[in-house]
Coordinates of C-alpha atoms and ligand atoms in Angstrom, one line a residue:
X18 CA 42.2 26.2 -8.0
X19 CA 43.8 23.6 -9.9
X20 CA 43.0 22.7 -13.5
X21 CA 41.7 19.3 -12.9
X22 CA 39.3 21.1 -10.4
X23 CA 38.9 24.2 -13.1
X24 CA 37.3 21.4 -15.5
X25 CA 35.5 19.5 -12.9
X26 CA 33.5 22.2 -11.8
X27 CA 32.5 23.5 -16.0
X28 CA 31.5 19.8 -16.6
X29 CA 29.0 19.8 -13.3
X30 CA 25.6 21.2 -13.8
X31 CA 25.1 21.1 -10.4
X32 CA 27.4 22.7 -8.0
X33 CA 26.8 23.0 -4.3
X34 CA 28.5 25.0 -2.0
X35 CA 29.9 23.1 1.3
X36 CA 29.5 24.9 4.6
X37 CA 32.4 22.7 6.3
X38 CA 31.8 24.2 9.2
X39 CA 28.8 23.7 10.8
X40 CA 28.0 19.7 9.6
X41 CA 29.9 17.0 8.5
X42 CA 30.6 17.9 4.7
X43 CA 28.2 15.1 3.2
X44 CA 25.8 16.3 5.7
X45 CA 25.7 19.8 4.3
X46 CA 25.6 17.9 0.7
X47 CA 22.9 16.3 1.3
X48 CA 21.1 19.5 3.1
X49 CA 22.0 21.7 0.0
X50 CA 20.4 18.5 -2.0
X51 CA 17.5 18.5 -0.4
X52 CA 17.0 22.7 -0.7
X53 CA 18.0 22.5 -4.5
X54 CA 15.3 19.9 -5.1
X55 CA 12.3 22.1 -2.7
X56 CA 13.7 24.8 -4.7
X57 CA 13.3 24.0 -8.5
X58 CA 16.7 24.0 -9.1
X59 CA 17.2 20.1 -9.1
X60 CA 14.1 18.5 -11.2
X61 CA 12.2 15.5 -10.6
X62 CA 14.7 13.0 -12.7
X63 CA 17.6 15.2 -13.2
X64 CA 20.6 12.9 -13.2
X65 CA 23.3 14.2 -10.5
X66 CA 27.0 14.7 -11.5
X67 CA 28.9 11.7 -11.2
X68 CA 30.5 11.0 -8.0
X69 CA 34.1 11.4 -9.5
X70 CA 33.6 14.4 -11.1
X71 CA 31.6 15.9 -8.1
X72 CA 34.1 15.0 -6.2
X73 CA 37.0 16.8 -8.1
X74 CA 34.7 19.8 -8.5
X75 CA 34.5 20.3 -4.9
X76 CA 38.1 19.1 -3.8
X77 CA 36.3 16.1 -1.6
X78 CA 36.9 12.3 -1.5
X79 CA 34.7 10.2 -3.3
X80 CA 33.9 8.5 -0.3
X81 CA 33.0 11.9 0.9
X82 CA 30.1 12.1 -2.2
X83 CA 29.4 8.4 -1.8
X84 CA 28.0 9.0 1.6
X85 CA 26.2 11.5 0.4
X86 CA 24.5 10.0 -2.1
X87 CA 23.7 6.8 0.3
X88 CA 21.8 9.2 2.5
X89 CA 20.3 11.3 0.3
X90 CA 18.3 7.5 -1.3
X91 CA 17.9 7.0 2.2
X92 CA 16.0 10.2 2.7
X93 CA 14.2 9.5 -0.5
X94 CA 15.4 12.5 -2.0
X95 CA 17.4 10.4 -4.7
X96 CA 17.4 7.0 -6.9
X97 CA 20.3 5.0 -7.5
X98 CA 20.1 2.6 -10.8
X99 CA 22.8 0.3 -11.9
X100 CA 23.9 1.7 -15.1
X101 CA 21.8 4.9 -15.0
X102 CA 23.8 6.9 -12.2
X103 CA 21.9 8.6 -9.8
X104 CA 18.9 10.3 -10.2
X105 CA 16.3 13.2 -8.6
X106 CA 13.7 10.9 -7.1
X107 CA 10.3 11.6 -9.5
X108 CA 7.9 11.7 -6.6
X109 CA 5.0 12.5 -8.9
X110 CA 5.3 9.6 -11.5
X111 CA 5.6 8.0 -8.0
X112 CA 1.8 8.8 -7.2
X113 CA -0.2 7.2 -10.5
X114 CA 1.8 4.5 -10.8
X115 CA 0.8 3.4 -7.3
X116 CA -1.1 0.3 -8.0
X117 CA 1.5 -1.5 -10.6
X118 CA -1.0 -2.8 -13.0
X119 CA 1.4 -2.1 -15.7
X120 CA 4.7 -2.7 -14.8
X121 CA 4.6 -7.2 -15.4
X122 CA 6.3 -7.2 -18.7
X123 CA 5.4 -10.1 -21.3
X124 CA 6.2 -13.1 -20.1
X125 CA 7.4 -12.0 -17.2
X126 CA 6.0 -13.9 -13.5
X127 CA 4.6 -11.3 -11.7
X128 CA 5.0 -11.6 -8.0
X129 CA 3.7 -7.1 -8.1
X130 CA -0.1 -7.6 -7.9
X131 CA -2.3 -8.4 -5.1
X132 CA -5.0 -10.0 -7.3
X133 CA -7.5 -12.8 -6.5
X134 CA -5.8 -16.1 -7.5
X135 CA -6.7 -16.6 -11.6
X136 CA -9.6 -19.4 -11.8
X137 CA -12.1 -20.2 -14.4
X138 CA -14.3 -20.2 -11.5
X139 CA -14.3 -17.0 -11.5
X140 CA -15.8 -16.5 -14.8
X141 CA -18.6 -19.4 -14.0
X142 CA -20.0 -17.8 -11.2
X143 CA -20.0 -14.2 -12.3
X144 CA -22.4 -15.5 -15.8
X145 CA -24.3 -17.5 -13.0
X146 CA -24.9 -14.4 -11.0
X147 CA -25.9 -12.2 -13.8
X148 CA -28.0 -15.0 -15.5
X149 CA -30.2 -15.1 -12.2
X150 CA -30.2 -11.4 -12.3
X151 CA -31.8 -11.1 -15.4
X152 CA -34.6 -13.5 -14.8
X153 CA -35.0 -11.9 -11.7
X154 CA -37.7 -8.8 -12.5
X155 CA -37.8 -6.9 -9.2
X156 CA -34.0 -6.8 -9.3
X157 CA -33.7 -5.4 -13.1
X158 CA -36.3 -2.9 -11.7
X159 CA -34.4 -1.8 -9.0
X160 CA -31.5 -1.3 -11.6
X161 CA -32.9 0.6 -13.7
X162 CA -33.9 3.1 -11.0
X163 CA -31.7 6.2 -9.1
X164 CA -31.4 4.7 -5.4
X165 CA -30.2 6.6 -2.7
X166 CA -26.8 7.6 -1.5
X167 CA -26.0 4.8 0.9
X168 CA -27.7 2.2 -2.2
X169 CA -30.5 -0.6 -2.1
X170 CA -31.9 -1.7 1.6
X171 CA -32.1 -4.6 0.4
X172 CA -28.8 -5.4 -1.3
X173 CA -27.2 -3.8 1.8
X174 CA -29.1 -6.6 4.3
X175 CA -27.5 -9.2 1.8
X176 CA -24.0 -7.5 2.4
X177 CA -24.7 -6.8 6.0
X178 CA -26.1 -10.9 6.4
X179 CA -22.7 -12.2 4.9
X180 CA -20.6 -10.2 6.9
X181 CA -22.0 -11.6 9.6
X182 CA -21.4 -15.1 8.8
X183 CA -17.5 -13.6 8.2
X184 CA -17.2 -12.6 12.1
X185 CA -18.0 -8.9 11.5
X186 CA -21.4 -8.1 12.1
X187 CA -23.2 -5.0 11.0
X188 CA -26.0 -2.6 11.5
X189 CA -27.0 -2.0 7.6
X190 CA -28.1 1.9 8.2
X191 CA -24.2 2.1 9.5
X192 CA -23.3 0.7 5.7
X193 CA -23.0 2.5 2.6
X194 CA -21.4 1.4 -0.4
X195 CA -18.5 2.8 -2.6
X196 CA -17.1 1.8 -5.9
X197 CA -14.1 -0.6 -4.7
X198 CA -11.8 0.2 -1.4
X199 CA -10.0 2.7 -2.9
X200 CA -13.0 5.1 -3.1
X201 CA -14.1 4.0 0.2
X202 CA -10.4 5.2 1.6
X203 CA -11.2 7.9 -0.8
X204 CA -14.6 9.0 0.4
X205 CA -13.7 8.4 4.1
X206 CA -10.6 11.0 4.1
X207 CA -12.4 13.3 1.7
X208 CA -15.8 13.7 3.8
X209 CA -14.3 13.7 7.0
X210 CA -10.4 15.4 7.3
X211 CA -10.6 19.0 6.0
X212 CA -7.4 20.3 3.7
X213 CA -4.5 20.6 5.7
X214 CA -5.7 18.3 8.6
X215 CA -3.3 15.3 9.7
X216 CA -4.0 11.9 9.0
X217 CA -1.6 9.4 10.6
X218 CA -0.8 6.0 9.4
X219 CA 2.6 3.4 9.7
X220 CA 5.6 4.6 7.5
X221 CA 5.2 1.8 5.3
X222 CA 1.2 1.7 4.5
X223 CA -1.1 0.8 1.1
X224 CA 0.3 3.3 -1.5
X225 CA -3.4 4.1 -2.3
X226 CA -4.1 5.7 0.8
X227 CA -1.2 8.2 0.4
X228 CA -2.3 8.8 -3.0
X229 CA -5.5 9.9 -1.6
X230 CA -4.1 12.0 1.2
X231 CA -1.9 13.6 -1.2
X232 CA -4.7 14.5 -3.7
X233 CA -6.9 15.6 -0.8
X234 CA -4.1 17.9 0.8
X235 CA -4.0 16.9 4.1
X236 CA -1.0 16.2 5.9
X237 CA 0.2 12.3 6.3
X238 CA 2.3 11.6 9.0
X239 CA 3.8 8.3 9.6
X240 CA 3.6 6.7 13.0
X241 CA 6.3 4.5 14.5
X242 CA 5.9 0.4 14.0
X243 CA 7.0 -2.6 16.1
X244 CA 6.6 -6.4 15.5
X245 CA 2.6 -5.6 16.2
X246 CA 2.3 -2.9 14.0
X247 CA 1.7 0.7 15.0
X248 CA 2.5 1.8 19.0
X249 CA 0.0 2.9 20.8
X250 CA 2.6 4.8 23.1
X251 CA 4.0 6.4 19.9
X252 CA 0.8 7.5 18.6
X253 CA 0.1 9.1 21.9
X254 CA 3.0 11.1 21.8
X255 CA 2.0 12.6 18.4
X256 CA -1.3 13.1 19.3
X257 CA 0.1 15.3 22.2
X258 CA 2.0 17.4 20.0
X259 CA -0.4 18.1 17.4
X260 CA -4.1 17.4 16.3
X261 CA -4.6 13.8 14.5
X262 CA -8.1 13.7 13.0
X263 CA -7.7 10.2 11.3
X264 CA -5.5 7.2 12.0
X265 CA -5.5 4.6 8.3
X266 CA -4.6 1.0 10.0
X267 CA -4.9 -2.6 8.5
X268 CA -4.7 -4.2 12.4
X269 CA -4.7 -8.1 10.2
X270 CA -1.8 -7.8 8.2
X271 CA -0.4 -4.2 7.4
X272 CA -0.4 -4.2 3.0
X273 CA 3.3 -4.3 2.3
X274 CA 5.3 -5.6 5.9
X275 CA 2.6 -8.0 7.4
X276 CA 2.1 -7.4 10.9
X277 CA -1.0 -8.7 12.8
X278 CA -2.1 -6.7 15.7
X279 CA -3.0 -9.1 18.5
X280 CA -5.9 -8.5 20.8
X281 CA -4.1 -5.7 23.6
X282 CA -2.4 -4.0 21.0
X283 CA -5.9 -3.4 19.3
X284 CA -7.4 -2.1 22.7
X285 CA -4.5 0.0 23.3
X286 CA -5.0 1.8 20.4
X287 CA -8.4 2.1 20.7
X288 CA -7.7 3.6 24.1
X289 CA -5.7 6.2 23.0
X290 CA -7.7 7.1 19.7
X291 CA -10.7 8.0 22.0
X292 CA -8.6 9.7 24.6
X293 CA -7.8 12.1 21.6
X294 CA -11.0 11.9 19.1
X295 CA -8.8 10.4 16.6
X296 CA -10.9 8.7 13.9
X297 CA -9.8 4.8 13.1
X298 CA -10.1 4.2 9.2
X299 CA -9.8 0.5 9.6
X300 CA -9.3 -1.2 5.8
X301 CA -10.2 -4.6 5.4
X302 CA -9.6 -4.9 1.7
X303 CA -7.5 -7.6 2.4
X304 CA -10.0 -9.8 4.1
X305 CA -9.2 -12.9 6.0
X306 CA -11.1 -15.7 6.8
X307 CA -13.0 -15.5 10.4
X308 CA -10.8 -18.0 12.1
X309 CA -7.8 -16.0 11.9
X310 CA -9.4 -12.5 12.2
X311 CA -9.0 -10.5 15.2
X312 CA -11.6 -8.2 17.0
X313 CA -12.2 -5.2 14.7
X314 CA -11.9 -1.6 15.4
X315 CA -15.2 -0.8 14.7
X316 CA -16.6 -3.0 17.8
X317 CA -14.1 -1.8 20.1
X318 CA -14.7 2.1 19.3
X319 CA -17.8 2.0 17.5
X320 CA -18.3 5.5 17.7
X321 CA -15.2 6.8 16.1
X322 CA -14.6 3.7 13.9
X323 CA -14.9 3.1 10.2
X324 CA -14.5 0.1 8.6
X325 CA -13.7 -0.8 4.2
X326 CA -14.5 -4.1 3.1
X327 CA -13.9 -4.9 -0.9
X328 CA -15.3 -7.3 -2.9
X329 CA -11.6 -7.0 -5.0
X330 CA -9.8 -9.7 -2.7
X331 CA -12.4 -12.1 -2.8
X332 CA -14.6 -12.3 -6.2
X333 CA -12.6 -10.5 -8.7
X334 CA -11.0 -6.1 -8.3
X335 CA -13.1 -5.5 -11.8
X336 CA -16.5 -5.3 -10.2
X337 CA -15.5 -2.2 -8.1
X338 CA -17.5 -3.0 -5.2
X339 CA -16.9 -2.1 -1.8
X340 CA -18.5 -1.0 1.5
X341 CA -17.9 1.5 4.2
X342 CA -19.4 1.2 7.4
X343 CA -19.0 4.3 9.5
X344 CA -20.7 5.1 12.6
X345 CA -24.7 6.6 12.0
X346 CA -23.5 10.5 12.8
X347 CA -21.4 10.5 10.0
X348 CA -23.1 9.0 7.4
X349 CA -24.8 12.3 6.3
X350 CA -21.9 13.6 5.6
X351 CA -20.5 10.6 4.2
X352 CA -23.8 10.6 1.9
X353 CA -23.0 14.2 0.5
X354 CA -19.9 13.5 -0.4
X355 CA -21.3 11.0 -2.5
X356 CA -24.0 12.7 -4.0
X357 CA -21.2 15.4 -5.1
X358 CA -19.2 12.7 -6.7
X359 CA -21.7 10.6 -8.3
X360 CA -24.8 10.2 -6.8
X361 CA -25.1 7.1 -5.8
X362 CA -22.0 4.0 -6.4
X363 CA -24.2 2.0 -9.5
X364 CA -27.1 -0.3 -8.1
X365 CA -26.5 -2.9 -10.9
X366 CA -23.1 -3.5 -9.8
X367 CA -23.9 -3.9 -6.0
X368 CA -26.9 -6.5 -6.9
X369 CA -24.2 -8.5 -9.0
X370 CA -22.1 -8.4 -6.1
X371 CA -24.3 -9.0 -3.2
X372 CA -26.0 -11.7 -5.6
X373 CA -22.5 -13.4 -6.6
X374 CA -20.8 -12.9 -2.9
X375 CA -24.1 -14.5 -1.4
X376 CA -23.9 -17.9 -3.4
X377 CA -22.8 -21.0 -2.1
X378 CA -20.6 -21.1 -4.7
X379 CA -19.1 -18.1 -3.7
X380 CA -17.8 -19.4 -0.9
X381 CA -16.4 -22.6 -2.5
X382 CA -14.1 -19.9 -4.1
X383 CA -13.5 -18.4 -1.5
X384 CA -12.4 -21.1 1.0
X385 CA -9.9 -22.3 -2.1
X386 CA -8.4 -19.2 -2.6
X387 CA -7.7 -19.3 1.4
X388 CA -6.2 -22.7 1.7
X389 CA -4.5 -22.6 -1.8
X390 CA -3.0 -19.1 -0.8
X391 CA -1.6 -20.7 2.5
X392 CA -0.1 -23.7 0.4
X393 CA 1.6 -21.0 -1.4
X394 CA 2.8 -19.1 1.2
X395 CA 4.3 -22.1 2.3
X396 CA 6.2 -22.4 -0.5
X397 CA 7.3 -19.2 -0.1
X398 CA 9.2 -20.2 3.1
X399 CA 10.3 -23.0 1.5
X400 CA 11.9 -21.3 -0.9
X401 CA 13.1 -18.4 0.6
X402 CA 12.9 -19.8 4.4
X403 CA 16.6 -18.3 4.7
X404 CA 16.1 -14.5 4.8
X405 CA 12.9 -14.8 7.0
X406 CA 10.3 -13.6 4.5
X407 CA 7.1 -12.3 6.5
X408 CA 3.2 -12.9 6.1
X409 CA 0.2 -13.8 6.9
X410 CA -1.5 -17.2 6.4
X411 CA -4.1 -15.5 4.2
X412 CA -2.1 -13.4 2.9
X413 CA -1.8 -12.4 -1.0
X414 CA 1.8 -11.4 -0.4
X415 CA 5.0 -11.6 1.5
X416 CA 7.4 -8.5 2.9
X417 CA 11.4 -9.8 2.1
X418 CA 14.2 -7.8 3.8
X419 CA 16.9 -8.0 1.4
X420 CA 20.2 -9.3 2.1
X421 CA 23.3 -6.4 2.9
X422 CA 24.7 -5.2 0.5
X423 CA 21.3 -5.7 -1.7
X424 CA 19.0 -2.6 -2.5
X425 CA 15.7 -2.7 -3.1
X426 CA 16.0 -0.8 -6.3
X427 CA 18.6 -3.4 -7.7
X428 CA 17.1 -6.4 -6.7
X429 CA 13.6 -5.3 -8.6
X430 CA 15.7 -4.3 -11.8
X431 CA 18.0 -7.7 -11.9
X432 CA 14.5 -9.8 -11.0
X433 CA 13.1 -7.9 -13.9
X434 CA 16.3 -9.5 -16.2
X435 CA 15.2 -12.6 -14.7
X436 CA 11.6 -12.4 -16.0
X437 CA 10.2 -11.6 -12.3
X438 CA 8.2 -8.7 -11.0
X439 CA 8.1 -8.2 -7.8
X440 CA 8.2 -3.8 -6.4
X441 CA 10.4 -2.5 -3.5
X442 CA 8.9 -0.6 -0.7
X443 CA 8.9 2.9 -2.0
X444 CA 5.4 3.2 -3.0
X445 CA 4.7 2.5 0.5
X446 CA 6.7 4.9 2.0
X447 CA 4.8 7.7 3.6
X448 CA 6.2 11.2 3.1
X449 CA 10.2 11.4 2.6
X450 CA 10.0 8.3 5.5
X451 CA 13.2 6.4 4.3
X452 CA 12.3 3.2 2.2
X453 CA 13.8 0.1 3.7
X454 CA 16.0 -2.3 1.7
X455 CA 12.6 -5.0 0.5
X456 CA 10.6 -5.9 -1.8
X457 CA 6.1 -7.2 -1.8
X458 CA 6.0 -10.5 -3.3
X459 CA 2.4 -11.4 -4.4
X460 CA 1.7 -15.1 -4.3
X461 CA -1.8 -14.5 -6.2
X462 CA -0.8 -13.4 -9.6
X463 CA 0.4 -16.6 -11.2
X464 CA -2.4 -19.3 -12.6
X465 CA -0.6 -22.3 -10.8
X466 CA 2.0 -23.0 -8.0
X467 CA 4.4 -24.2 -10.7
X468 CA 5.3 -20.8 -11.9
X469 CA 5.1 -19.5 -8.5
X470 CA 7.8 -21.6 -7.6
X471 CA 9.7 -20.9 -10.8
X472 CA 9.7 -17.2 -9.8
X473 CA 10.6 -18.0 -6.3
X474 CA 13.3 -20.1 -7.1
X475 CA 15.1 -17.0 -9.7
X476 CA 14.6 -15.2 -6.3
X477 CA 16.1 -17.2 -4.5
X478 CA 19.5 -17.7 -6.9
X479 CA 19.3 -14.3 -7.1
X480 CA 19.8 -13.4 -3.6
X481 CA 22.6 -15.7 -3.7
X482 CA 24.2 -13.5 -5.6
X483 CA 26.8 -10.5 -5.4
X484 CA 24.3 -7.3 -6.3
X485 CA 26.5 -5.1 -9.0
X486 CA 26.5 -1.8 -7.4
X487 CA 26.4 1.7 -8.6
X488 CA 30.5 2.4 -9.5
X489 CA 31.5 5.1 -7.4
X490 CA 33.6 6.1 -10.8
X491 CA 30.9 6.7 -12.8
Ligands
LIG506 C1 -5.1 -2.4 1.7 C2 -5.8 -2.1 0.4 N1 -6.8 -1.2 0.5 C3 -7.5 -1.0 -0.7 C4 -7.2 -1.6 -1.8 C5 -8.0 -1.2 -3.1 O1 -9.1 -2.1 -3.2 P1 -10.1 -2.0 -4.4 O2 -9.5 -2.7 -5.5 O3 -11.4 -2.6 -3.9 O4 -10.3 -0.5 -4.7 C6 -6.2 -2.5 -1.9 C7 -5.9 -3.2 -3.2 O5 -4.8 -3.8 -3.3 C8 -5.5 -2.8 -0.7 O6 -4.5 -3.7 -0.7

């Protein structure tokens, strides 16, 4: 051992041992990596030696380490930050921070959140529906009262009524409501997967469903996507190999890529989920308007399909107030699950909601939101036209595929110097399911187009850009 090798290896606090013979030696890196990290050697964080160093220590090439490290983000094992080396990925801060609502600085355009668009609207029409609330005496009766599980008959007729008029009619003893989509996700996985079950989703899926899976314990396996979304033939094959209880889908426009599952792609799932008993969690959070909407799961496999609708999208995410309809045998055990939790979701909220959401105001909002979020996804391919940038008309954001040689971790830290928020796809990754080189961008957030297309345009010089990468000297 040579001296330069003799101070190499003192200097690195983490030293793996290279089985050359079996794999290729950044293989076996990256395998001793992974077991170092499962083990509690490697913590969540921990900075790895740099590549130089390593590289001396074990009397490789740098391009040997390099490769290494490139796989080992891949496998989601690692983070690589300009100026901050590489680190051991922190999977748990991961989970909490899964919805982003802190991470716009001041000042900064935030392209992170899927929020309604800002509208004083908004605020006019909530007073308005409280206002008539409190004049209203059998409504502050039934407020002020415990109600059962599933809430107010009446409030859910209102709910059931509208959805109607939104293409998706529904039997209101099949509807229960839940404090927001999240706790409808929530409830659905906790009352009907036991610990330890498999749930199945697409690899890249709404980071509050894995949260949930994670906190329940059940096992979350990622299904293989094409242009449509998940593949039926795909999901066959798992289901052969091992038992799927619940399958998580969003068939309008998958929350982050985008992809609309078009009428045989729907059946062909459907198909398969009954061939197997697979339940179909269908999450409709981010509702679309009827025109564009396909035929939902729930009427193609009533009996095995549940359905979340939110309120968050369309009125405002403060109110918490969502719906799950579920087919009638499961709604017992959808209403214990409740009862354990909290009773019942609060009455008062769901008579604000079904009262505001029922108004012919209401949908005033609603129909501007939709036409003003289509101007601005327009914009968006305007803007950034070039690199293809996916989405739905109605959709509050748009999936980018970054340019080679960008990653998605650099581009979100140099839009950040740029006083633009946008987040990369790891929150959506399921499991250790590589993270692809994109970002979300939300078109909602900003008050007015102007700063939309401010933010879109520091994107778009951005991407013009040479990305500074991670010195393999470091
Ligand atoms: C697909 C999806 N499901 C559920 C939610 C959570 O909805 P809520 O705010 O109603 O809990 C969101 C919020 O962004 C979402 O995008």
């Amino acid at each position: 051992m040579d001296t330069i090798q003799q101070n190499a290896r003192a200097r690195c606090h983490w030293l793996p041992t290279l089985d050359a013979i079996s794999t290729p030696r950044y293989q076996a890196l990256v395998d001793q990596l992974a077991a170092d990290i499962a083990n509690g050697s490697l913590k969540p964080g921990e900075r790895l030696p740099p590549q130089r160093l390593l590289a001396d220590a074990l009397q490789v090439t740098v391009g040997t380490i390099t490769r290494a490290y490139r796989e080992a983000e891949r496998r989601g094992l690692v983070e690589a930050r300009v100026g901050s080396g590489t680190r051991v990925r922190d999977r748990h801060s991961d989970a909490p921070d899964f919805h982003h609502l802190s991470h716009a600085a001041d000042g900064s355009i935030d392209l992170s959140l899927s929020v309604p668009i800002p509208h004083a609207m908004r605020h006019q029409q909530l007073s308005a529906a409280l206002a008539t609330l409190a004049r209203h005496e059998p409504s502050m009766h039934t407020a002020l009262a415990y109600q059962s599980e599933q809430g107010n008959r009446h409030h859910r007729r209102q709910l059931a009524d509208w959805l109607t008029t939104q293409g998706l009619p529904m039997d209101v003893d099949e509807l229960l409501f839940t404090e927001g989509g999240q706790h409808a996700d929530y409830l659905a996985l906790q009352a009907l997967v036991r610990p330890g079950e498999a749930v199945a989703s697409a690899a890249l899926t709404y980071p509050g469903m894995i949260a949930a899976a994670r906190q329940l314990g059940l096992k979350h396996i990622a299904v293989p996507v094409d242009d449509e979304g998940i593949r039926p033939d795909a999901l066959d094959r798992l289901c052969q190999q091992q038992r799927i209880r619940l399958l998580y889908i969003m068939p309008e426009h998958n929350n982050p890529t985008g992809q609309h599952m078009g009428a045989n792609r729907r059946n062909a799932i459907a198909e398969v989920a009954r061939r197997h008993d697979v339940l179909l969690l269908e999450d409709g959070v981010q509702f679309v308007s009827a025109e564009t909407r396909g035929t939902p799961f729930y009427r193609l496999a009533p009996d095995q399909s549940l359905y979340i609708f939110s309120t968050s999208k369309l009125l405002t995410g403060g109110l918490r107030f969502g719906a799950l309809r579920a087919p009638a045998p499961l709604i017992p055990k959808l209403c214990a699950a409740l009862r354990a939790q909290c009773w019942a979701p609060p009455d008062l909220i769901a008579a604000v909601a079904c009262q505001w959401l029922t108004s012919p105001e209401a949908d005033s909002l609603i129909r501007w939101q939709w036409q003003e979020v289509a101007i601005r996804q327009q914009r968006v391919q305007e803007v950034l036209g070039a690199h293809q940038p996916h989405a739905h008309p109605c959709g509050f954001h748009a999936w980018l595929a970054l340019p080679d040689p960008w990653r998605a971790t650099d581009f979100v830290s140099r839009a950040a110097e740029r006083g633009v928020t946008v987040i990369s796809a790891d929150p959506f990754c399921v499991g250790s399911q590589p993270a692809p080189q994109a970002v979300r961008l939300c078109v909602t957030p900003p008050a007015d187009r102007t700063t939309l297309e401010t933010g879109l345009s520091r994107l778009a010089e951005l991407l013009e850009e040479e990305p500074l990468r991670v010195s393999p000297m470091v």
